[in-house]
Amino acid sequence: MAGILRWTEGFMSASARLTSGKPPYLAASKVSYSKSLADLASDDTPSQLSYRYAPLTTQSSFRLLRLCRTRSNNSRLEGTLIEYSLEDDIKYECLSYTWGTPTFSHNIFLDGRPLPITANLDLALGNSQRAAETSLLWVDAICINQEDPEERAQQVQQMRIIFSGAEHVIAYLGEEMDGSQHIPDICRTILHGVIIWRQTNPLSDAPSENFMFPEHFEGVGLPSDSDRAWDIFMEFLARSWFLRVWIVQEAVCARKLTFVCGSWTMAREVLWSTVQVGTTHALPLCRISMPKFAEASSGRAHIGLMGELLSGGLVSDPQSPRPSLLDLARRSKHQKATDPRDNIYALLGLCNEYSTPGLQPDYTEPAANTFRRFATYFVNTGGGARLLIEAAHSSGSDLELPSWVPDWSIHDDNIHYIPPSDHLDPSYLGNLGALPHSNYGFSAKMKVEPCGNRLSLAVYLIDEIERTGSAQLKLSNLSEEVSTASPLECCRELAGCIEEIGQMLNAREAYPTGEPKAEVFCKTVLCNGRLGTRPGPEDYGHLQGPFRFLLLLTSLFRPGIRDEVRRLPENLFPLHDSFNEVMMFVTTAQGACASMKRCLTRKAYIGQVPPMAQIGDMVCFIVGAPVPFLLRPRGGDEFSLLGQCYLHGFMKEEVLSMPEYQAQEITLI
């Protein structure tokens, strides 16, 4: 984070460079290769024949598109494909765009013969063609023979080299709509306002101290909190380009990236700096009250990820550490691809597994086989614990996968990650660690059986679920912006979860660990997790006020909680804590309870488990994993993996020191 802040500061101090008009295309160099059409039937006219690709001649070959000089509104797109080698000294540009609806309703005529393309690509090429008289352009849907799976796999493996070798990458975002013509002015206004703010309010290491509140906006020239400008910016971030998984590699590898939207263009640094300062200062760039909240928050997170990769030297420094594919797939889990296999292949070029034998793209195998192949590699190389964390969130997959293999094509806004205990691995945060590299420090004892569908591993079976709650709180309904929601609004849906925890806790006289019930209650509400950037402390004394405040608010919606308030010690009564402290506690509790069920086990432990949990499921500690998991017995030593869970009293490897628990071999199917 410090790296990207320094990068943003440097850019802002140099001013927000906004450009207008069309991006210039570089002149194409002369070529010596032309496509042969000898294989086409001579008795057909060119206009009646679909375009046919000539095979690429070498493993380092790739095609570039030379567009015709002009195109009027009623004329057709025309061009020719030219083969080059990656070693050639040529100047070209790449087009980054979304395919849009997979309906090939338009054509581009290559050497006079039609090649079907989507409507969105037709618009993107039309804009680029108007930018210059001649150009050499790389476009995936045209320069790769999409009907040849072997060529497609080989070219996809080279995309990092293709994009990093381009003089310029054009990101086509679509035509102007929903007020997007104002985006350049909005970015300029935000950046200028933040520069003024930082003159008297330097950045602090405490994130909450950097927040700007609506009462500060007018003094630095920012739009008011209710101004339509914030909604326009949010709707812009919800555009499909920002949600496409391929853009991570395309945008990060680009030497120079220009956004094109309708009639205006913008440098990459302007938009990314705007998003970064908006996040740092809690500006209303993305609020739950806005339409398309989920899409916009995903787009904002994706821009932040690309900024982290760039500031970490991923492209500029060949010696810089690369993220693991598991980490990057986790950070890109909301991004989409037409082909489910591309949720892995699109990220491979940025990861340390890029050139690993056996992990190359293969579009001839089904997606389920691709995911099994990668999952087996991660198990065999010591990444099994992280793999199970991802597999735990693949419920609802349409693919026929074993429960231990993630479906990386699932984009569920309600995935929930349980934070591990801080002493186990300080680098493991709620977002799986800071990029560009996360080191978990765990060595899981796992082995994929020869059939490829079964995973044998050592576990400690801890307890069996006796009772589950029914309160529902969806993660996708929660706001990321602490400053825009009131405690009362935040507690409305949380109340049912709080009530269930209290009822289960008081179903027994004492808690098995001997801890005070108030402390168990407080920690279970939070899954003993982090409060913002701070680790969950052993002593929750300083959180007593916010915790009681939370109980008082939720009791407005569930009168039964009032009994829990009366049971708490009198020293939990103070309510003098700051608003930020209270809201940090409330939103952490929301995140912990969202998309989870409350549970009581046969041995009287309480916790939070995946929503598909039912009576009879088993809580286990998997040797090498940072948190407990929930398993469903399938007979004998076979189980299905359901997900991570929080069981108070078994989050710090306590089971390893209890003689009544012994490790045993089981099989996940």
XYZ file of C-alpha atoms in Angstrom:
669
model
C 0.000 0.000 0.000
C 2.826 2.384 0.788
C 4.221 1.833 -2.695
C 1.035 2.735 -4.493
C 0.507 5.765 -2.267
C 3.962 7.045 -3.176
C 3.204 6.361 -6.834
C -0.106 8.237 -6.554
C 1.499 11.136 -4.704
C 4.145 11.502 -7.394
C 1.560 11.472 -10.128
C -0.725 13.953 -8.380
C 2.080 16.404 -7.717
C 2.870 16.405 -11.421
C -0.809 17.272 -12.103
C -3.663 15.225 -13.460
C -2.836 14.804 -17.124
C -6.124 14.510 -18.979
C -6.219 14.339 -22.753
C -8.987 14.761 -25.264
C -9.455 13.454 -28.748
C -8.363 10.082 -30.096
C -5.192 8.130 -29.190
C -2.557 8.336 -31.948
C -1.678 5.135 -33.750
C 1.889 4.468 -34.725
C 2.799 3.953 -38.371
C 3.014 0.297 -39.332
C 6.319 -1.024 -40.548
C 6.675 -2.677 -43.931
C 5.909 -6.383 -44.127
C 7.111 -9.222 -46.281
C 4.489 -11.852 -45.540
C 0.980 -12.009 -47.018
C -1.730 -14.569 -46.456
C -2.237 -17.241 -49.097
C -5.790 -17.891 -50.297
C -4.872 -20.818 -52.535
C -6.898 -23.189 -50.387
C -10.139 -21.390 -51.205
C -12.369 -22.729 -53.969
C -11.767 -20.845 -57.205
C -15.371 -20.963 -58.331
C -16.585 -18.849 -55.400
C -16.353 -15.071 -55.278
C -14.400 -13.576 -52.330
C -17.502 -11.960 -50.855
C -19.198 -15.354 -50.521
C -16.350 -17.071 -48.664
C -15.648 -16.748 -44.948
C -12.128 -15.824 -44.022
C -9.787 -18.758 -43.416
C -6.653 -18.504 -41.310
C -3.300 -19.691 -42.595
C -1.434 -21.605 -39.839
C 1.254 -19.690 -37.991
C 4.695 -20.747 -39.183
C 6.660 -20.784 -35.882
C 6.061 -20.967 -32.120
C 7.089 -17.304 -31.806
C 4.742 -16.086 -34.552
C 1.748 -13.842 -33.985
C -0.553 -11.858 -36.253
C -1.222 -8.135 -36.407
C -4.194 -6.425 -38.031
C -3.668 -3.592 -40.515
C -6.903 -1.642 -40.814
C -7.922 0.299 -43.907
C -7.527 4.063 -43.984
C -11.088 5.267 -43.405
C -14.510 4.077 -42.493
C -17.694 6.082 -42.892
C -20.798 5.279 -40.859
C -22.170 3.092 -43.642
C -18.981 1.472 -44.900
C -17.619 -1.842 -43.784
C -14.536 -2.577 -41.706
C -11.681 -3.843 -43.829
C -8.139 -4.946 -43.160
C -5.512 -7.626 -43.561
C -3.671 -9.918 -41.148
C 0.119 -9.988 -41.230
C 2.339 -12.525 -39.495
C 5.289 -11.349 -37.415
C 7.704 -12.917 -34.971
C 7.987 -11.831 -31.364
C 11.649 -11.126 -32.086
C 10.833 -8.621 -34.855
C 11.498 -4.940 -34.186
C 8.042 -3.559 -34.983
C 5.752 -0.926 -33.558
C 2.168 -1.900 -32.867
C -0.657 -1.320 -30.450
C -3.032 -3.637 -28.605
C -6.771 -3.276 -28.177
C -8.226 -4.151 -24.771
C -12.008 -4.446 -24.774
C -14.908 -6.709 -23.802
C -16.459 -9.102 -26.269
C -19.931 -8.124 -25.086
C -22.901 -10.306 -25.974
C -21.458 -13.452 -27.623
C -23.476 -12.864 -30.776
C -21.410 -12.388 -33.931
C -23.712 -9.933 -35.637
C -21.055 -7.932 -37.533
C -18.204 -8.647 -39.936
C -14.739 -7.383 -40.607
C -13.541 -8.086 -44.154
C -9.997 -9.464 -44.194
C -8.509 -9.542 -47.680
C -12.065 -9.105 -48.909
C -13.503 -12.046 -46.980
C -15.819 -11.725 -43.961
C -14.862 -12.739 -40.414
C -17.767 -12.511 -37.921
C -17.179 -10.274 -34.870
C -19.322 -8.988 -32.010
C -21.081 -5.630 -32.039
C -18.828 -4.277 -29.272
C -15.670 -5.157 -31.195
C -17.127 -3.487 -34.286
C -17.532 -0.268 -32.267
C -14.050 -0.575 -30.766
C -12.428 -1.070 -34.163
C -14.454 1.767 -35.629
C -13.097 4.138 -32.996
C -9.531 2.954 -33.470
C -9.753 3.190 -37.257
C -10.790 6.834 -37.066
C -7.717 7.551 -34.939
C -5.141 7.204 -37.724
C -4.768 6.594 -41.421
C -2.861 3.341 -40.978
C -2.110 1.154 -37.961
C -0.898 -2.205 -36.800
C -3.168 -3.508 -34.099
C -3.349 -6.700 -32.056
C -6.919 -7.820 -31.310
C -7.441 -11.210 -29.701
C -10.701 -12.141 -31.468
C -9.145 -11.427 -34.886
C -5.430 -12.124 -34.547
C -5.980 -15.530 -32.915
C -7.818 -18.282 -34.777
C -10.484 -18.889 -32.153
C -11.544 -22.131 -33.868
C -8.101 -23.706 -33.389
C -7.732 -24.706 -29.688
C -4.020 -25.496 -30.035
C -3.207 -22.114 -31.565
C -5.435 -20.408 -29.036
C -3.564 -22.035 -26.133
C -0.176 -21.185 -27.637
C -1.108 -17.549 -28.300
C -2.698 -17.084 -24.864
C 0.601 -18.150 -23.342
C 2.300 -15.323 -25.257
C -0.167 -12.569 -24.384
C 2.010 -11.152 -21.615
C 4.846 -10.726 -24.140
C 2.492 -9.308 -26.780
C 1.018 -6.672 -24.464
C 4.322 -5.715 -22.863
C 5.888 -5.340 -26.319
C 3.200 -2.965 -27.598
C 3.959 0.741 -27.814
C 0.485 1.552 -26.567
C -2.576 -0.294 -25.235
C -6.017 1.166 -25.983
C -8.725 0.225 -23.491
C -12.104 0.695 -25.170
C -14.780 1.190 -22.503
C -17.782 1.745 -24.763
C -19.782 4.739 -25.838
C -20.802 7.650 -23.624
C -23.847 7.021 -21.445
C -25.119 7.625 -17.909
C -23.252 10.941 -17.745
C -19.861 9.378 -18.554
C -18.918 12.439 -20.638
C -18.296 14.136 -17.264
C -15.770 11.544 -16.009
C -12.619 13.542 -16.996
C -13.900 16.619 -15.156
C -14.934 14.535 -12.139
C -11.466 12.968 -11.915
C -9.803 16.356 -12.224
C -12.033 17.776 -9.477
C -11.386 14.864 -7.083
C -7.621 14.936 -7.559
C -7.447 18.707 -7.172
C -9.605 18.609 -4.042
C -7.460 15.913 -2.439
C -4.272 17.859 -3.215
C -5.735 20.852 -1.363
C -6.842 18.638 1.546
C -3.388 17.066 1.949
C -1.737 20.448 2.221
C -3.164 20.732 5.742
C -3.959 17.060 6.431
C -0.917 14.888 5.621
C -1.437 11.158 5.236
C -1.541 9.179 8.474
C -0.566 5.562 9.118
C -3.959 5.119 10.801
C -6.449 4.633 7.918
C -9.437 6.100 9.768
C -7.566 9.376 10.333
C -7.381 9.898 6.560
C -11.155 9.837 6.098
C -12.806 12.921 4.620
C -16.387 13.568 5.691
C -19.089 15.437 3.741
C -18.587 18.577 5.800
C -15.049 18.780 4.398
C -16.023 18.600 0.722
C -17.063 22.179 0.025
C -13.886 23.661 1.492
C -11.662 21.792 -0.991
C -13.931 22.051 -4.012
C -15.357 18.505 -3.995
C -18.981 17.852 -5.000
C -21.460 17.637 -2.145
C -22.276 14.202 -0.751
C -25.593 14.168 -2.628
C -24.162 15.378 -5.946
C -24.899 13.237 -8.997
C -21.171 13.201 -9.827
C -20.508 10.381 -7.342
C -23.217 8.219 -8.928
C -21.807 8.906 -12.403
C -18.350 7.783 -11.315
C -19.770 4.651 -9.661
C -21.769 3.706 -12.775
C -18.624 4.185 -14.822
C -16.702 1.702 -12.626
C -19.525 -0.812 -13.147
C -18.814 -1.022 -16.890
C -18.050 -4.505 -18.133
C -14.404 -3.725 -18.993
C -13.551 -3.293 -15.296
C -15.137 -6.676 -14.499
C -13.193 -8.676 -17.100
C -10.477 -10.979 -15.757
C -8.209 -10.555 -18.799
C -7.718 -6.839 -18.150
C -5.414 -7.479 -15.182
C -2.682 -8.788 -17.455
C -3.489 -6.428 -20.326
C -3.457 -3.279 -18.199
C -0.557 -4.165 -15.923
C 1.749 -5.239 -18.774
C 1.048 -2.126 -20.855
C 3.884 0.383 -21.194
C 1.251 3.028 -21.796
C -2.494 2.592 -21.362
C -5.174 4.981 -22.593
C -8.861 4.681 -21.822
C -11.229 5.508 -24.696
C -14.890 6.223 -23.964
C -16.964 7.815 -26.681
C -15.230 11.053 -27.681
C -12.771 11.369 -24.767
C -9.581 9.647 -23.694
C -7.778 9.438 -20.370
C -4.379 8.209 -19.226
C -4.303 5.171 -16.973
C -2.623 7.100 -14.158
C -5.486 9.597 -13.879
C -8.223 7.045 -13.285
C -6.149 4.838 -11.031
C -5.045 7.784 -8.901
C -8.657 8.919 -8.569
C -9.751 5.505 -7.333
C -6.777 5.251 -4.976
C -7.297 8.614 -3.276
C -11.034 7.979 -3.148
C -10.428 4.751 -1.242
C -7.777 6.259 1.039
C -9.999 9.186 2.022
C -13.306 7.232 2.099
C -14.877 9.403 -0.584
C -18.344 8.276 -1.714
C -17.096 6.564 -4.879
C -19.089 3.425 -4.127
C -21.990 3.336 -1.680
C -24.495 0.599 -0.988
C -27.358 3.021 -1.661
C -26.225 3.402 -5.272
C -27.431 1.174 -8.104
C -24.933 -1.401 -9.410
C -23.122 -1.325 -6.050
C -21.709 -4.861 -6.387
C -20.362 -4.271 -9.904
C -18.863 -0.888 -9.021
C -17.170 -2.160 -5.861
C -15.683 -5.048 -7.861
C -14.440 -2.624 -10.518
C -12.867 -0.406 -7.873
C -11.183 -3.397 -6.220
C -9.861 -4.550 -9.599
C -8.260 -1.162 -10.284
C -6.706 -1.266 -6.825
C -5.267 -4.713 -7.531
C -3.684 -3.542 -10.780
C -2.213 -0.535 -9.008
C -0.651 -2.790 -6.356
C 0.895 -5.029 -9.007
C 2.374 -2.043 -10.837
C 3.668 -0.307 -7.716
C 5.240 -3.581 -6.586
C 7.467 -3.576 -9.668
C 5.848 -6.612 -11.275
C 6.423 -5.271 -14.796
C 9.225 -2.731 -14.368
C 11.515 -5.012 -12.350
C 12.005 -8.537 -13.721
C 13.561 -9.573 -10.393
C 10.556 -8.515 -8.303
C 8.629 -11.354 -6.644
C 5.505 -12.464 -8.451
C 2.249 -13.373 -6.719
C 1.178 -16.975 -6.543
C -1.654 -17.953 -8.840
C -3.810 -18.913 -5.858
C -3.422 -15.445 -4.346
C -4.119 -13.634 -7.593
C -7.142 -15.815 -8.375
C -8.487 -14.992 -4.916
C -8.074 -11.254 -5.500
C -9.744 -11.535 -8.915
C -12.636 -13.720 -7.797
C -15.297 -11.208 -8.898
C -13.910 -10.821 -12.410
C -15.528 -12.620 -15.317
C -14.572 -14.511 -18.439
C -16.614 -16.020 -21.253
C -14.654 -19.269 -20.987
C -14.448 -20.589 -17.378
C -10.879 -21.810 -17.969
C -9.779 -18.224 -18.569
C -10.334 -17.418 -14.901
C -7.002 -19.227 -14.475
C -5.309 -18.773 -17.847
C -5.846 -14.993 -17.878
C -3.784 -14.600 -14.678
C -1.074 -17.167 -15.323
C 1.229 -14.764 -17.178
C 1.575 -12.545 -14.085
C 2.337 -15.328 -11.608
C 5.384 -17.239 -10.486
C 3.851 -20.393 -12.025
C 3.975 -18.815 -15.500
C 6.485 -21.215 -17.058
C 5.782 -24.254 -14.873
C 5.584 -27.475 -16.913
C 2.111 -28.991 -16.867
C 0.340 -25.677 -16.221
C 0.171 -24.420 -19.789
C -3.198 -23.409 -21.281
C -5.079 -26.270 -22.938
C -8.387 -25.448 -24.593
C -8.934 -29.038 -25.690
C -9.695 -30.252 -22.165
C -12.963 -29.584 -20.278
C -12.958 -26.865 -17.617
C -13.370 -29.458 -14.837
C -10.187 -31.200 -15.978
C -8.336 -27.867 -16.087
C -9.312 -27.050 -12.510
C -8.364 -30.566 -11.312
C -4.999 -30.267 -13.059
C -4.155 -26.987 -11.355
C -5.524 -28.150 -7.988
C -3.343 -31.268 -8.100
C -0.285 -29.108 -8.799
C -1.009 -26.874 -5.787
C -1.404 -29.885 -3.493
C 1.821 -31.462 -4.765
C 3.781 -28.227 -4.240
C 2.616 -27.509 -0.680
C -0.299 -25.205 -1.427
C -3.013 -27.609 -0.299
C -4.132 -25.535 2.694
C -4.742 -22.447 0.551
C -6.407 -24.604 -2.086
C -8.971 -25.895 0.415
C -9.802 -22.332 1.444
C -10.721 -21.572 -2.178
C -12.496 -24.904 -2.720
C -14.634 -24.197 0.309
C -16.369 -21.442 -1.654
C -17.294 -23.395 -4.762
C -20.696 -24.646 -3.632
C -23.233 -24.354 -6.406
C -20.747 -25.224 -9.142
C -22.195 -26.625 -12.354
C -18.988 -28.553 -12.989
C -18.537 -32.113 -11.776
C -15.676 -31.457 -9.377
C -14.514 -33.142 -6.163
C -15.306 -31.024 -3.105
C -11.595 -30.190 -2.618
C -11.159 -28.689 -6.118
C -12.179 -25.016 -6.491
C -14.418 -23.870 -9.320
C -12.524 -20.695 -10.143
C -15.318 -19.533 -12.463
C -17.796 -18.951 -9.620
C -18.352 -15.262 -8.861
C -20.304 -15.221 -5.613
C -20.473 -11.899 -3.762
C -21.309 -13.819 -0.585
C -18.073 -15.785 -0.236
C -16.830 -15.575 3.332
C -13.248 -15.972 4.552
C -12.534 -16.720 8.205
C -9.427 -14.843 9.406
C -6.916 -17.133 11.148
C -5.465 -16.423 14.547
C -2.778 -13.759 14.371
C -0.051 -15.780 16.055
C -0.273 -18.526 13.430
C 0.812 -16.312 10.520
C 0.974 -12.497 10.779
C 1.177 -12.117 6.990
C -2.208 -13.769 6.474
C -4.749 -10.939 6.439
C -8.440 -10.979 5.710
C -7.597 -10.418 2.023
C -5.057 -13.279 1.960
C -2.057 -11.056 2.390
C -0.550 -8.089 0.629
C 0.604 -8.438 -2.935
C 2.868 -9.090 -4.694
C 3.515 -12.155 -2.545
C 1.863 -13.866 0.414
C 3.697 -16.420 2.518
C 1.359 -18.580 4.555
C 4.033 -20.624 6.258
C 1.890 -23.767 6.510
C 2.825 -27.221 5.235
C -0.257 -29.319 4.666
C 0.028 -33.109 4.688
C -2.054 -34.015 1.666
C -1.835 -36.346 -1.323
C -3.933 -36.644 -4.460
C -4.752 -40.283 -5.137
C -3.897 -41.702 -8.583
C -7.482 -41.442 -9.845
C -7.207 -37.635 -9.512
C -10.570 -37.237 -7.758
C -9.729 -38.154 -4.177
C -7.550 -36.264 -1.687
C -6.126 -38.063 1.338
C -5.079 -35.931 4.293
C -4.593 -35.922 8.055
C -7.245 -34.250 10.213
C -8.382 -33.917 13.814
C -12.140 -34.489 14.034
C -13.125 -32.057 16.792
C -16.877 -32.009 17.261
C -20.282 -32.602 15.678
C -22.912 -29.943 15.033
C -25.950 -30.340 17.264
C -27.861 -27.170 16.398
C -27.772 -24.455 13.743
C -29.372 -21.035 13.541
C -31.569 -19.679 10.779
C -30.775 -15.940 10.673
C -29.559 -14.790 7.254
C -27.201 -11.917 6.513
C -25.805 -11.680 2.973
C -22.343 -10.238 2.463
C -23.414 -8.609 -0.834
C -25.839 -6.382 1.092
C -23.138 -4.787 3.210
C -21.577 -1.385 2.585
C -17.822 -0.961 2.407
C -18.119 2.668 3.373
C -18.206 2.968 7.160
C -18.844 6.697 7.030
C -22.058 6.530 4.983
C -24.191 4.187 7.134
C -25.666 4.711 10.577
C -25.217 2.153 13.385
C -28.980 1.600 13.374
C -29.017 0.704 9.661
C -26.048 -1.619 10.097
C -27.653 -3.494 12.998
C -31.075 -4.219 11.510
C -30.119 -7.501 9.810
C -27.327 -8.264 12.248
C -29.783 -8.494 15.143
C -30.927 -12.053 14.362
C -27.348 -13.316 14.275
C -26.548 -11.648 17.609
C -29.634 -13.136 19.232
C -28.748 -16.662 18.085
C -25.208 -16.442 19.450
C -26.515 -15.309 22.832
C -29.130 -18.057 23.000
C -26.650 -20.800 22.102
C -24.069 -19.457 24.536
C -26.552 -19.557 27.387
C -27.798 -23.054 26.593
C -25.092 -24.320 28.989
C -24.076 -23.159 32.458
C -20.446 -22.510 31.552
C -18.373 -22.429 28.402
C -16.025 -25.429 27.950
C -12.870 -23.264 27.897
C -13.764 -21.613 31.208
C -13.725 -18.116 29.657
C -16.282 -15.525 30.747
C -19.355 -15.736 28.556
C -19.192 -12.024 27.745
C -15.737 -12.494 26.217
C -16.814 -15.608 24.278
C -19.873 -13.718 23.026
C -17.818 -10.731 21.867
C -15.146 -12.819 20.110
C -17.658 -15.097 18.377
C -19.586 -12.125 17.017
C -16.337 -10.992 15.361
C -14.998 -14.502 14.592
C -12.103 -13.136 16.679
C -11.043 -11.243 13.572
C -9.266 -8.036 12.761
C -10.781 -4.613 13.322
C -9.784 -2.844 10.141
C -5.988 -3.100 10.000
C -5.586 -4.038 13.675
C -5.396 -7.671 14.803
C -8.054 -9.033 17.110
C -6.500 -8.605 20.580
C -6.373 -11.157 23.362
C -7.776 -8.576 25.778
C -11.072 -7.202 24.517
C -11.370 -4.702 27.333
C -11.165 -1.653 25.084
C -14.014 -3.061 22.951
C -16.466 -3.434 25.813
C -18.180 -0.145 25.060
C -18.679 -0.752 21.324
C -19.852 -4.311 22.036
C -22.492 -3.169 24.495
C -23.512 -0.409 22.084
C -23.980 -3.066 19.390
C -26.155 -5.154 21.707
C -28.274 -2.166 22.676
C -28.888 -1.260 19.037
C -29.732 -4.796 17.939
C -32.107 -5.173 20.909
C -34.340 -2.600 19.219
C -35.088 -5.226 16.566
C -34.885 -8.406 18.698
C -36.216 -7.859 22.253
C -34.644 -11.142 23.351
C -31.215 -9.545 23.133
C -32.131 -7.317 26.067
C -31.710 -10.380 28.307
C -28.175 -10.760 26.974
C -27.438 -7.123 27.817
C -28.616 -7.671 31.394
C -26.348 -10.728 31.741
C -23.232 -8.729 30.861
C -20.987 -7.414 33.659
C -21.602 -3.829 34.716
C -18.160 -2.766 33.461
C -19.409 -3.256 29.898
C -21.679 -0.251 30.239
C -19.518 2.690 29.027
C -20.716 4.214 25.759
C -18.145 6.978 25.376
C -16.235 5.370 22.487
C -15.766 7.301 19.306
C -18.117 6.876 16.372
C -15.328 5.392 14.234
C -14.501 2.820 16.923
C -18.137 1.778 17.240
C -18.659 1.572 13.503
C -15.445 -0.424 13.051
C -16.770 -2.959 15.530
C -20.217 -3.044 13.921
C -18.948 -3.506 10.378
C -16.451 -6.174 11.498
C -19.338 -8.024 13.145
C -21.346 -7.726 9.938
C -18.533 -9.197 7.875
C -18.030 -12.040 10.355
C -21.711 -13.025 10.497
C -22.489 -12.533 6.805
C -23.174 -15.666 4.743
C -22.650 -17.870 7.798
C -24.831 -19.862 10.195
C -24.473 -19.866 13.933
C -23.946 -23.315 15.476
C -23.794 -25.184 18.775
C -21.836 -28.440 18.966
C -22.461 -31.551 21.065
C -19.562 -30.564 23.341
C -21.170 -27.119 23.918
C -18.831 -25.052 21.730
C -20.345 -22.240 19.674
C -19.217 -20.894 16.343
C -20.067 -19.761 12.838
C -20.236 -22.248 9.952
C -21.069 -22.218 6.217
C -24.740 -21.671 5.315
C -25.214 -25.236 3.993
C -24.283 -26.703 7.413
C -26.665 -29.172 8.994
C -26.897 -31.299 12.115
C -24.337 -34.115 12.008
C -21.653 -32.234 10.085
C -18.181 -32.427 11.604
C -15.840 -29.606 12.576
C -12.244 -30.586 11.953
C -8.741 -29.189 12.141
C -6.796 -30.046 8.980
C -3.097 -30.402 9.644
C -1.400 -27.488 7.922
C -4.514 -25.312 7.534
C -4.888 -21.937 9.294
C -8.543 -22.344 10.359
C -10.967 -25.189 11.107
C -13.145 -26.636 8.350
C -16.578 -28.198 8.216
C -16.928 -31.666 6.682
C -19.943 -33.804 5.805
C -19.577 -37.549 6.471
C -20.127 -39.690 3.362
C -19.505 -43.100 4.886
C -16.404 -44.755 6.250
C -13.403 -42.449 6.040
C -14.882 -40.366 3.193
C -16.054 -36.779 3.619
C -17.081 -33.788 1.527
C -15.574 -30.372 2.191
C -18.176 -27.710 3.024
C -16.071 -24.718 4.019
C -14.157 -22.821 6.678
C -15.657 -22.207 10.072
C -15.084 -20.456 13.379
C -15.353 -22.585 16.527
C -14.467 -20.649 19.647
C -11.782 -22.511 21.565
C -10.248 -24.260 18.544
C -8.761 -21.414 16.499
C -5.145 -21.563 17.722
C -4.151 -25.194 17.223
C -5.375 -26.007 20.746
C -6.382 -29.438 19.513
C -2.728 -30.394 18.986
C -2.095 -30.240 22.740
C -5.243 -32.127 23.804
C -4.548 -35.853 24.310
C -8.176 -36.797 23.669
C -7.794 -35.759 20.025
C -5.674 -37.798 17.623
C -4.933 -37.173 13.958
C -6.483 -39.609 11.521
C -6.359 -40.154 7.771
C -9.506 -39.319 5.825
C -10.387 -38.891 2.159
C -12.104 -35.890 0.607
C -14.285 -36.748 -2.372
